[in-house]
XYZ file of N, CA, C and O in Angstrom:
640
model
N -11.827 -42.979 -5.728
C -12.947 -43.072 -4.828
C -13.524 -44.462 -4.925
O -13.535 -45.071 -5.960
N -14.053 -44.942 -3.834
C -14.616 -46.264 -3.847
C -16.094 -46.218 -3.557
O -16.579 -45.351 -2.859
N -16.785 -47.163 -4.078
C -18.223 -47.278 -3.921
C -18.476 -48.572 -3.184
O -17.948 -49.599 -3.538
N -19.282 -48.528 -2.155
C -19.541 -49.699 -1.345
C -20.972 -50.146 -1.588
O -21.896 -49.354 -1.497
N -21.154 -51.411 -1.874
C -22.478 -51.941 -2.116
C -23.201 -52.204 -0.799
O -22.571 -52.375 0.232
N -24.527 -52.258 -0.854
C -25.348 -52.489 0.330
C -24.889 -53.742 1.058
O -24.657 -54.764 0.462
N -24.804 -53.627 2.363
C -24.447 -54.711 3.269
C -23.113 -55.352 2.922
O -22.835 -56.460 3.286
N -22.293 -54.635 2.207
C -21.014 -55.192 1.833
C -19.918 -54.202 2.089
O -20.104 -53.187 2.709
N -18.775 -54.529 1.596
C -17.661 -53.617 1.730
C -16.854 -53.913 2.962
O -17.264 -54.639 3.849
N -15.692 -53.372 2.999
C -14.765 -53.642 4.085
C -15.111 -52.872 5.349
O -15.849 -51.902 5.312
N -14.578 -53.337 6.455
C -14.758 -52.642 7.724
C -13.963 -51.343 7.724
O -14.426 -50.335 8.171
N -12.752 -51.355 7.194
C -11.959 -50.128 7.085
C -12.380 -49.436 5.805
O -12.182 -49.963 4.725
N -12.984 -48.281 5.918
C -13.495 -47.586 4.745
C -12.352 -47.275 3.808
O -11.321 -46.769 4.210
N -12.562 -47.573 2.561
C -11.549 -47.309 1.561
C -10.685 -48.527 1.282
O -9.866 -48.509 0.392
N -10.876 -49.600 2.008
C -10.141 -50.826 1.739
C -10.685 -51.475 0.487
O -11.668 -51.046 -0.090
N -10.087 -52.567 0.067
C -10.523 -53.252 -1.138
C -11.259 -54.516 -0.736
O -10.845 -55.228 0.166
N -12.354 -54.777 -1.387
C -13.167 -55.941 -1.100
C -13.839 -56.375 -2.385
O -13.999 -55.608 -3.318
N -14.285 -57.610 -2.438
C -14.993 -58.106 -3.606
C -16.303 -57.349 -3.809
O -16.816 -57.285 -4.909
N -16.856 -56.765 -2.766
C -18.116 -56.053 -2.861
C -17.931 -54.563 -3.076
O -18.876 -53.810 -3.026
N -16.732 -54.109 -3.298
C -16.453 -52.699 -3.514
C -16.158 -52.505 -4.996
O -15.348 -53.199 -5.561
N -16.834 -51.543 -5.614
C -16.590 -51.248 -7.020
C -16.243 -49.782 -7.149
O -16.587 -48.975 -6.298
N -15.584 -49.428 -8.213
C -15.228 -48.024 -8.434
C -16.485 -47.197 -8.635
O -17.443 -47.637 -9.246
N -16.476 -45.997 -8.102
C -17.594 -45.076 -8.279
C -17.665 -44.680 -9.743
O -16.663 -44.437 -10.382
N -18.871 -44.630 -10.239
C -19.078 -44.249 -11.629
C -19.882 -42.962 -11.671
O -20.463 -42.566 -10.686
N -19.936 -42.368 -12.836
C -20.716 -41.142 -12.961
C -22.205 -41.442 -13.051
O -23.014 -40.545 -12.957
N -22.596 -42.695 -13.199
C -24.010 -43.027 -13.322
C -24.629 -43.337 -11.960
O -25.199 -44.374 -11.732
N -24.540 -42.373 -11.044
C -25.148 -42.581 -9.731
C -26.669 -42.534 -9.875
O -27.206 -42.280 -10.936
N -27.377 -42.799 -8.795
C -28.827 -42.917 -8.851
C -29.529 -41.617 -9.208
O -30.727 -41.627 -9.453
N -28.829 -40.510 -9.229
C -29.472 -39.234 -9.535
C -29.113 -38.720 -10.919
O -29.429 -37.592 -11.242
N -28.456 -39.535 -11.737
C -27.972 -39.042 -13.029
C -29.094 -38.491 -13.896
O -30.233 -38.865 -13.768
N -28.724 -37.595 -14.753
C -29.598 -36.994 -15.749
C -30.750 -36.209 -15.142
O -31.711 -36.759 -14.671
N -30.623 -34.919 -15.180
C -31.668 -33.982 -14.806
C -32.274 -34.258 -13.431
O -33.384 -34.744 -13.325
N -31.559 -33.933 -12.370
C -32.123 -34.137 -11.039
C -33.431 -33.373 -10.869
O -33.576 -32.259 -11.352
N -34.377 -33.997 -10.198
C -35.681 -33.374 -9.997
C -35.606 -32.265 -8.960
O -36.248 -31.247 -9.093
N -34.839 -32.494 -7.916
C -34.776 -31.509 -6.841
C -33.469 -31.672 -6.080
O -32.902 -32.756 -6.021
N -33.020 -30.562 -5.474
C -31.775 -30.616 -4.715
C -31.868 -29.743 -3.473
O -32.490 -28.689 -3.490
N -31.241 -30.233 -2.417
C -31.106 -29.508 -1.161
C -29.617 -29.276 -0.942
O -28.820 -30.191 -1.105
N -29.258 -28.063 -0.595
C -27.868 -27.743 -0.256
C -27.906 -26.876 0.986
O -28.559 -25.834 0.999
N -27.227 -27.307 2.031
C -27.296 -26.613 3.306
C -25.922 -26.589 3.950
O -25.245 -27.603 4.018
N -25.508 -25.431 4.421
C -24.255 -25.300 5.182
C -24.556 -25.658 6.623
O -25.550 -25.220 7.186
N -23.685 -26.475 7.210
C -23.842 -26.923 8.587
C -22.788 -26.230 9.429
O -21.598 -26.358 9.163
N -23.222 -25.494 10.414
C -22.291 -24.760 11.266
C -21.490 -25.670 12.178
O -21.973 -26.711 12.623
N -20.280 -25.254 12.438
C -19.388 -26.015 13.316
C -20.035 -26.201 14.686
O -20.485 -25.248 15.310
N -20.083 -27.447 15.127
C -20.575 -27.826 16.459
C -22.009 -27.386 16.725
O -22.423 -27.291 17.872
N -22.798 -27.138 15.697
C -24.176 -26.700 15.858
C -25.108 -27.907 15.753
O -25.517 -28.292 14.657
N -25.444 -28.512 16.882
C -26.280 -29.710 16.880
C -27.710 -29.438 16.426
O -28.430 -30.377 16.092
N -28.119 -28.165 16.371
C -29.443 -27.851 15.818
C -29.507 -28.201 14.341
O -30.594 -28.353 13.779
N -28.354 -28.332 13.708
C -28.321 -28.656 12.282
C -28.900 -30.037 12.001
O -29.402 -30.281 10.904
N -28.866 -30.936 12.961
C -29.356 -32.303 12.729
C -30.867 -32.310 12.493
O -31.314 -32.770 11.429
N -31.694 -31.811 13.412
C -33.129 -31.814 13.117
C -33.499 -30.889 11.953
O -34.442 -31.175 11.212
N -32.758 -29.805 11.774
C -33.024 -28.917 10.639
C -32.749 -29.629 9.314
O -33.499 -29.483 8.349
N -31.677 -30.418 9.256
C -31.355 -31.182 8.043
C -32.427 -32.228 7.768
O -32.855 -32.418 6.624
N -32.886 -32.904 8.814
C -33.952 -33.901 8.646
C -35.219 -33.249 8.111
O -35.871 -33.785 7.206
N -35.580 -32.106 8.661
C -36.801 -31.410 8.232
C -36.680 -30.963 6.767
O -37.600 -31.157 5.965
N -35.542 -30.400 6.411
C -35.341 -29.952 5.024
C -35.352 -31.136 4.064
O -35.920 -31.050 2.970
N -34.751 -32.249 4.461
C -34.752 -33.441 3.615
C -36.180 -33.975 3.467
O -36.592 -34.361 2.369
N -36.944 -33.977 4.545
C -38.331 -34.441 4.504
C -39.132 -33.618 3.494
O -39.916 -34.163 2.712
N -38.912 -32.308 3.498
C -39.598 -31.440 2.529
C -39.170 -31.767 1.104
O -40.003 -31.839 0.201
N -37.871 -31.971 0.899
C -37.366 -32.321 -0.430
C -37.975 -33.625 -0.922
O -38.340 -33.750 -2.085
N -38.093 -34.589 -0.023
C -38.561 -35.914 -0.416
C -40.076 -36.030 -0.464
O -40.599 -37.075 -0.843
N -40.784 -34.976 -0.105
C -42.239 -35.014 -0.101
C -42.836 -35.478 -1.413
O -43.823 -36.218 -1.432
N -42.242 -35.089 -2.520
C -42.782 -35.482 -3.822
C -42.196 -36.798 -4.333
O -42.591 -37.287 -5.373
N -41.272 -37.393 -3.585
C -40.629 -38.631 -4.046
C -41.592 -39.809 -3.995
O -41.545 -40.694 -4.837
N -42.471 -39.861 -2.985
C -43.466 -40.914 -2.904
C -42.935 -42.253 -2.435
O -43.556 -43.282 -2.655
N -41.795 -42.272 -1.805
C -41.202 -43.512 -1.302
C -41.091 -43.405 0.214
O -40.022 -43.203 0.764
N -42.219 -43.548 0.921
C -42.252 -43.290 2.358
C -41.225 -44.117 3.122
O -40.513 -43.591 3.963
N -41.123 -45.402 2.852
C -40.145 -46.234 3.556
C -38.724 -45.762 3.307
O -37.904 -45.704 4.226
N -38.424 -45.390 2.083
C -37.097 -44.887 1.746
C -36.869 -43.515 2.359
O -35.755 -43.179 2.739
N -37.909 -42.701 2.458
C -37.762 -41.371 3.052
C -37.373 -41.464 4.521
O -36.533 -40.706 4.998
N -37.977 -42.409 5.230
C -37.622 -42.604 6.639
C -36.164 -43.032 6.779
O -35.442 -42.521 7.630
N -35.735 -43.945 5.924
C -34.337 -44.391 5.945
C -33.419 -43.231 5.573
O -32.384 -43.018 6.202
N -33.815 -42.454 4.578
C -32.998 -41.312 4.140
C -32.814 -40.311 5.278
O -31.705 -39.806 5.489
N -33.872 -40.017 6.027
C -33.765 -39.092 7.161
C -32.810 -39.629 8.224
O -31.980 -38.891 8.751
N -32.942 -40.908 8.542
C -32.076 -41.517 9.555
C -30.610 -41.446 9.131
O -29.750 -40.993 9.893
N -30.323 -41.864 7.899
C -28.938 -41.895 7.440
C -28.359 -40.491 7.293
O -27.185 -40.265 7.602
N -29.180 -39.560 6.852
C -28.721 -38.169 6.741
C -28.365 -37.623 8.111
O -27.327 -36.973 8.288
N -29.202 -37.894 9.099
C -28.902 -37.385 10.436
C -27.623 -38.010 10.975
O -26.864 -37.348 11.685
N -27.337 -39.246 10.627
C -26.083 -39.877 11.059
C -24.878 -39.183 10.426
O -23.895 -38.885 11.114
N -24.934 -38.913 9.111
C -23.809 -38.251 8.449
C -23.618 -36.825 8.955
O -22.482 -36.381 9.175
N -24.717 -36.107 9.148
C -24.634 -34.734 9.647
C -24.055 -34.726 11.060
O -23.166 -33.931 11.380
N -24.539 -35.619 11.904
C -24.032 -35.695 13.280
C -22.540 -35.995 13.285
O -21.775 -35.360 14.027
N -22.108 -36.944 12.469
C -20.674 -37.272 12.403
C -19.845 -36.053 12.010
O -18.799 -35.786 12.603
N -20.312 -35.320 11.006
C -19.551 -34.151 10.554
C -19.474 -33.084 11.638
O -18.440 -32.435 11.814
N -20.546 -32.913 12.383
C -20.584 -31.882 13.419
C -19.776 -32.290 14.647
O -19.050 -31.485 15.214
N -19.895 -33.549 15.046
C -19.261 -34.011 16.281
C -17.777 -34.322 16.100
O -16.974 -34.059 16.989
N -17.405 -34.863 14.939
C -16.036 -35.353 14.769
C -15.115 -34.426 14.001
O -13.980 -34.787 13.705
N -15.582 -33.240 13.659
C -14.705 -32.253 13.026
C -14.877 -30.935 13.768
O -15.861 -30.738 14.459
N -13.949 -30.065 13.588
C -14.037 -28.746 14.215
C -14.203 -27.686 13.133
O -13.628 -26.615 13.212
N -14.998 -28.033 12.113
C -15.195 -27.157 10.969
C -16.649 -27.192 10.533
O -17.413 -28.059 10.949
N -17.013 -26.279 9.652
C -18.316 -26.331 9.017
C -18.349 -27.539 8.081
O -17.319 -28.145 7.783
N -19.551 -27.851 7.602
C -19.723 -28.923 6.626
C -20.824 -28.487 5.664
O -21.513 -27.489 5.905
N -20.986 -29.227 4.579
C -22.009 -28.916 3.589
C -22.795 -30.186 3.286
O -22.210 -31.218 2.937
N -24.106 -30.089 3.428
C -25.014 -31.190 3.107
C -25.604 -30.943 1.732
O -26.099 -29.842 1.456
N -25.545 -31.941 0.873
C -26.193 -31.877 -0.434
C -27.015 -33.140 -0.614
O -26.502 -34.238 -0.414
N -28.282 -32.977 -0.961
C -29.156 -34.112 -1.249
C -29.784 -33.870 -2.609
O -30.299 -32.777 -2.869
N -29.731 -34.874 -3.463
C -30.271 -34.744 -4.807
C -31.206 -35.912 -5.091
O -30.826 -37.065 -4.919
N -32.425 -35.587 -5.521
C -33.402 -36.595 -5.913
C -33.481 -36.575 -7.425
O -33.667 -35.522 -8.037
N -33.317 -37.729 -8.028
C -33.422 -37.863 -9.470
C -34.340 -39.013 -9.812
O -34.886 -39.672 -8.923
N -34.489 -39.292 -11.073
C -35.412 -40.344 -11.502
C -35.053 -41.728 -10.965
O -35.916 -42.557 -10.773
N -33.784 -41.944 -10.716
C -33.351 -43.264 -10.245
C -33.197 -43.344 -8.734
O -32.983 -44.435 -8.207
N -33.295 -42.221 -8.004
C -33.185 -42.309 -6.563
C -32.636 -41.059 -5.910
O -32.715 -39.962 -6.453
N -32.060 -41.257 -4.737
C -31.565 -40.183 -3.885
C -30.081 -40.375 -3.617
O -29.637 -41.494 -3.357
N -29.343 -39.274 -3.649
C -27.942 -39.271 -3.234
C -27.784 -38.156 -2.207
O -28.165 -37.018 -2.460
N -27.224 -38.508 -1.053
C -26.949 -37.548 0.011
C -25.455 -37.560 0.259
O -24.842 -38.625 0.341
N -24.890 -36.362 0.381
C -23.446 -36.228 0.593
C -23.214 -35.157 1.653
O -23.847 -34.113 1.621
N -22.327 -35.457 2.592
C -21.918 -34.464 3.581
C -20.418 -34.266 3.427
O -19.636 -35.186 3.634
N -20.040 -33.048 3.022
C -18.626 -32.687 2.850
C -18.148 -31.951 4.081
O -18.834 -31.076 4.592
N -16.960 -32.337 4.532
C -16.346 -31.573 5.612
C -14.943 -31.188 5.184
O -14.537 -31.477 4.065
N -14.231 -30.525 6.052
C -12.932 -29.979 5.688
C -11.818 -30.575 6.528
O -10.839 -29.912 6.851
N -11.987 -31.867 6.853
C -10.991 -32.633 7.586
C -10.681 -33.874 6.750
O -11.593 -34.636 6.407
N -9.430 -34.078 6.412
C -9.050 -35.185 5.535
C -9.145 -36.552 6.213
O -9.262 -37.564 5.539
N -9.122 -36.586 7.532
C -9.164 -37.862 8.256
C -10.427 -38.627 7.862
O -11.535 -38.125 7.952
N -10.225 -39.870 7.430
C -11.351 -40.694 7.008
C -12.065 -41.296 8.217
O -11.430 -41.645 9.197
N -13.377 -41.422 8.138
C -14.107 -42.017 9.257
C -13.823 -43.509 9.355
O -13.466 -44.150 8.369
N -13.984 -44.027 10.559
C -13.790 -45.460 10.785
C -15.149 -46.111 10.994
O -15.948 -45.643 11.793
N -15.360 -47.205 10.298
C -16.561 -47.995 10.490
C -16.289 -48.964 11.634
O -15.346 -49.745 11.579
N -17.087 -48.855 12.686
C -16.917 -49.752 13.835
C -18.109 -50.683 13.918
O -19.249 -50.269 13.722
N -17.820 -51.938 14.219
C -18.898 -52.892 14.444
C -19.420 -52.635 15.850
O -18.644 -52.631 16.811
N -20.725 -52.371 15.992
C -21.262 -52.041 17.311
C -21.148 -53.214 18.287
O -21.326 -54.363 17.919
N -20.858 -52.871 19.514
C -20.804 -53.834 20.602
C -21.935 -53.468 21.555
O -22.148 -52.291 21.859
N -22.640 -54.464 22.052
C -23.825 -54.225 22.882
C -23.542 -53.324 24.086
O -24.385 -52.530 24.480
N -22.362 -53.411 24.662
C -22.039 -52.639 25.866
C -21.584 -51.209 25.585
O -21.330 -50.455 26.515
N -21.486 -50.809 24.321
C -20.976 -49.488 23.976
C -22.036 -48.394 23.970
O -21.758 -47.268 23.583
N -23.238 -48.700 24.363
C -24.294 -47.696 24.303
C -24.697 -47.445 22.865
O -24.731 -48.356 22.053
N -24.976 -46.189 22.533
C -25.434 -45.879 21.175
C -24.374 -45.204 20.325
O -24.625 -44.887 19.170
N -23.204 -44.955 20.854
C -22.149 -44.290 20.084
C -21.495 -45.253 19.106
O -21.396 -46.443 19.355
N -21.043 -44.696 17.980
C -20.268 -45.477 17.029
C -21.070 -46.336 16.086
O -20.520 -47.201 15.421
N -22.363 -46.110 15.969
C -23.202 -46.947 15.116
C -23.610 -46.280 13.800
O -24.216 -46.904 12.955
N -23.294 -45.015 13.624
C -23.771 -44.270 12.462
C -23.371 -44.865 11.135
O -24.218 -45.118 10.273
N -22.089 -45.094 10.920
C -21.651 -45.642 9.634
C -22.083 -47.085 9.463
O -22.303 -47.545 8.336
N -22.234 -47.802 10.564
C -22.750 -49.166 10.487
C -24.184 -49.144 9.952
O -24.566 -49.963 9.117
N -24.983 -48.178 10.417
C -26.342 -48.017 9.898
C -26.316 -47.660 8.412
O -27.097 -48.192 7.626
N -25.426 -46.753 8.046
C -25.318 -46.361 6.640
C -24.970 -47.582 5.795
O -25.600 -47.847 4.765
N -23.986 -48.355 6.227
C -23.584 -49.553 5.490
C -24.746 -50.542 5.382
O -24.945 -51.151 4.337
N -25.507 -50.689 6.446
C -26.578 -51.679 6.487
C -27.810 -51.277 5.677
O -28.477 -52.137 5.106
N -28.115 -49.986 5.618
C -29.390 -49.550 5.040
C -29.296 -48.905 3.665
O -30.281 -48.889 2.929
N -28.149 -48.351 3.316
C -28.015 -47.670 2.017
C -27.805 -48.700 0.906
O -27.276 -49.789 1.130
N -28.240 -48.337 -0.291
C -27.984 -49.197 -1.448
C -26.535 -49.102 -1.885
O -25.983 -50.055 -2.421
N -25.916 -47.954 -1.664
C -24.490 -47.752 -1.924
C -24.026 -46.610 -1.033
O -24.827 -45.768 -0.642
N -22.742 -46.603 -0.698
C -22.200 -45.526 0.122
C -20.688 -45.532 -0.028
O -20.096 -46.477 -0.548
N -20.068 -44.453 0.426
C -18.620 -44.391 0.354
C -18.070 -43.087 0.897
O -18.814 -42.256 1.419
N -16.771 -42.947 0.760
C -16.054 -41.755 1.186
C -15.218 -41.300 0.004
O -14.519 -42.109 -0.610
N -15.314 -40.016 -0.310
C -14.587 -39.455 -1.447
C -13.728 -38.309 -0.949
O -14.244 -37.368 -0.340
N -12.411 -38.379 -1.178
C -11.573 -37.240 -0.790
C -11.832 -36.047 -1.707
O -12.202 -36.213 -2.867
N -11.688 -34.853 -1.175
C -11.769 -33.649 -1.997
C -10.893 -32.579 -1.356
O -10.885 -32.426 -0.141
N -10.169 -31.873 -2.136
C -9.348 -30.753 -1.683
C -8.749 -30.950 -0.309
O -7.847 -31.735 -0.123
N -9.308 -30.268 0.671
C -8.778 -30.310 2.039
C -9.616 -31.202 2.947
O -9.432 -31.175 4.155
N -10.526 -31.949 2.420
C -11.391 -32.757 3.271
C -11.901 -33.994 2.566
O -11.221 -34.580 1.737
N -13.138 -34.345 2.890
C -13.744 -35.551 2.337
C -15.251 -35.351 2.232
O -15.816 -34.441 2.835
N -15.872 -36.227 1.480
C -17.324 -36.277 1.404
C -17.743 -37.712 1.716
O -17.215 -38.657 1.136
N -18.648 -37.864 2.644
C -19.239 -39.163 2.949
C -20.628 -39.132 2.331
O -21.372 -38.177 2.515
N -20.975 -40.169 1.575
C -22.208 -40.147 0.819
C -22.923 -41.489 0.899
O -22.330 -42.505 1.239
N -24.219 -41.446 0.586
C -24.988 -42.683 0.408
C -26.020 -42.467 -0.672
O -26.363 -41.342 -1.019
N -26.503 -43.573 -1.212
C -27.541 -43.548 -2.229
C -28.644 -44.531 -1.854
O -28.373 -45.594 -1.303
N -29.869 -44.132 -2.173
C -31.025 -45.004 -2.063
C -31.684 -45.018 -3.436
O -31.968 -43.966 -3.998
N -31.909 -46.192 -3.949
C -32.507 -46.318 -5.273
C -34.010 -46.150 -5.177
O -34.639 -46.604 -4.228
N -34.595 -45.526 -6.175
C -36.043 -45.272 -6.187
C -36.836 -46.572 -6.209
O -37.855 -46.692 -5.549
N -36.363 -47.562 -6.917
C -37.110 -48.822 -7.046
C -36.925 -49.756 -5.875
O -37.550 -50.809 -5.823
N -36.124 -49.404 -4.893
C -35.818 -50.315 -3.787
C -36.732 -50.138 -2.594
O -36.487 -50.687 -1.538
N -37.791 -49.354 -2.724
C -38.712 -49.127 -1.599
C -39.443 -50.365 -1.291
O -39.562 -51.030 -0.457
């Protein structure tokens, strides 16, 4: 699995770059997470996007990082939307708040890795989700698992 640093990393997810480091077990939520959200996302159910944002907002209520909470909601909605729109399966959202920050992961059951596209002004609003994740998250990546993958991001508590 690869870990992508903020504003860095390759355009093709999973490629090798000087700004890509191996994922470690010391993610921002290590040691006794304070709170966790786990939600199953129904196949093609676009209602899951605002529901995920609302549940994340409730989880982050005690975090006290308003600027980071807004970014977390935006990035979570991008990952949830991607899983719902680009797969024909259910997905699972997990968000964990720990002393060092927030980690959000959306697992789906399609092995095909997402493509990071550089937005073009004439393309409307499609294709910008992972670009936003790359630009705003402190770290992010794609991790294969069993029959699918997990796309994740982290926001550090001290980076507000």
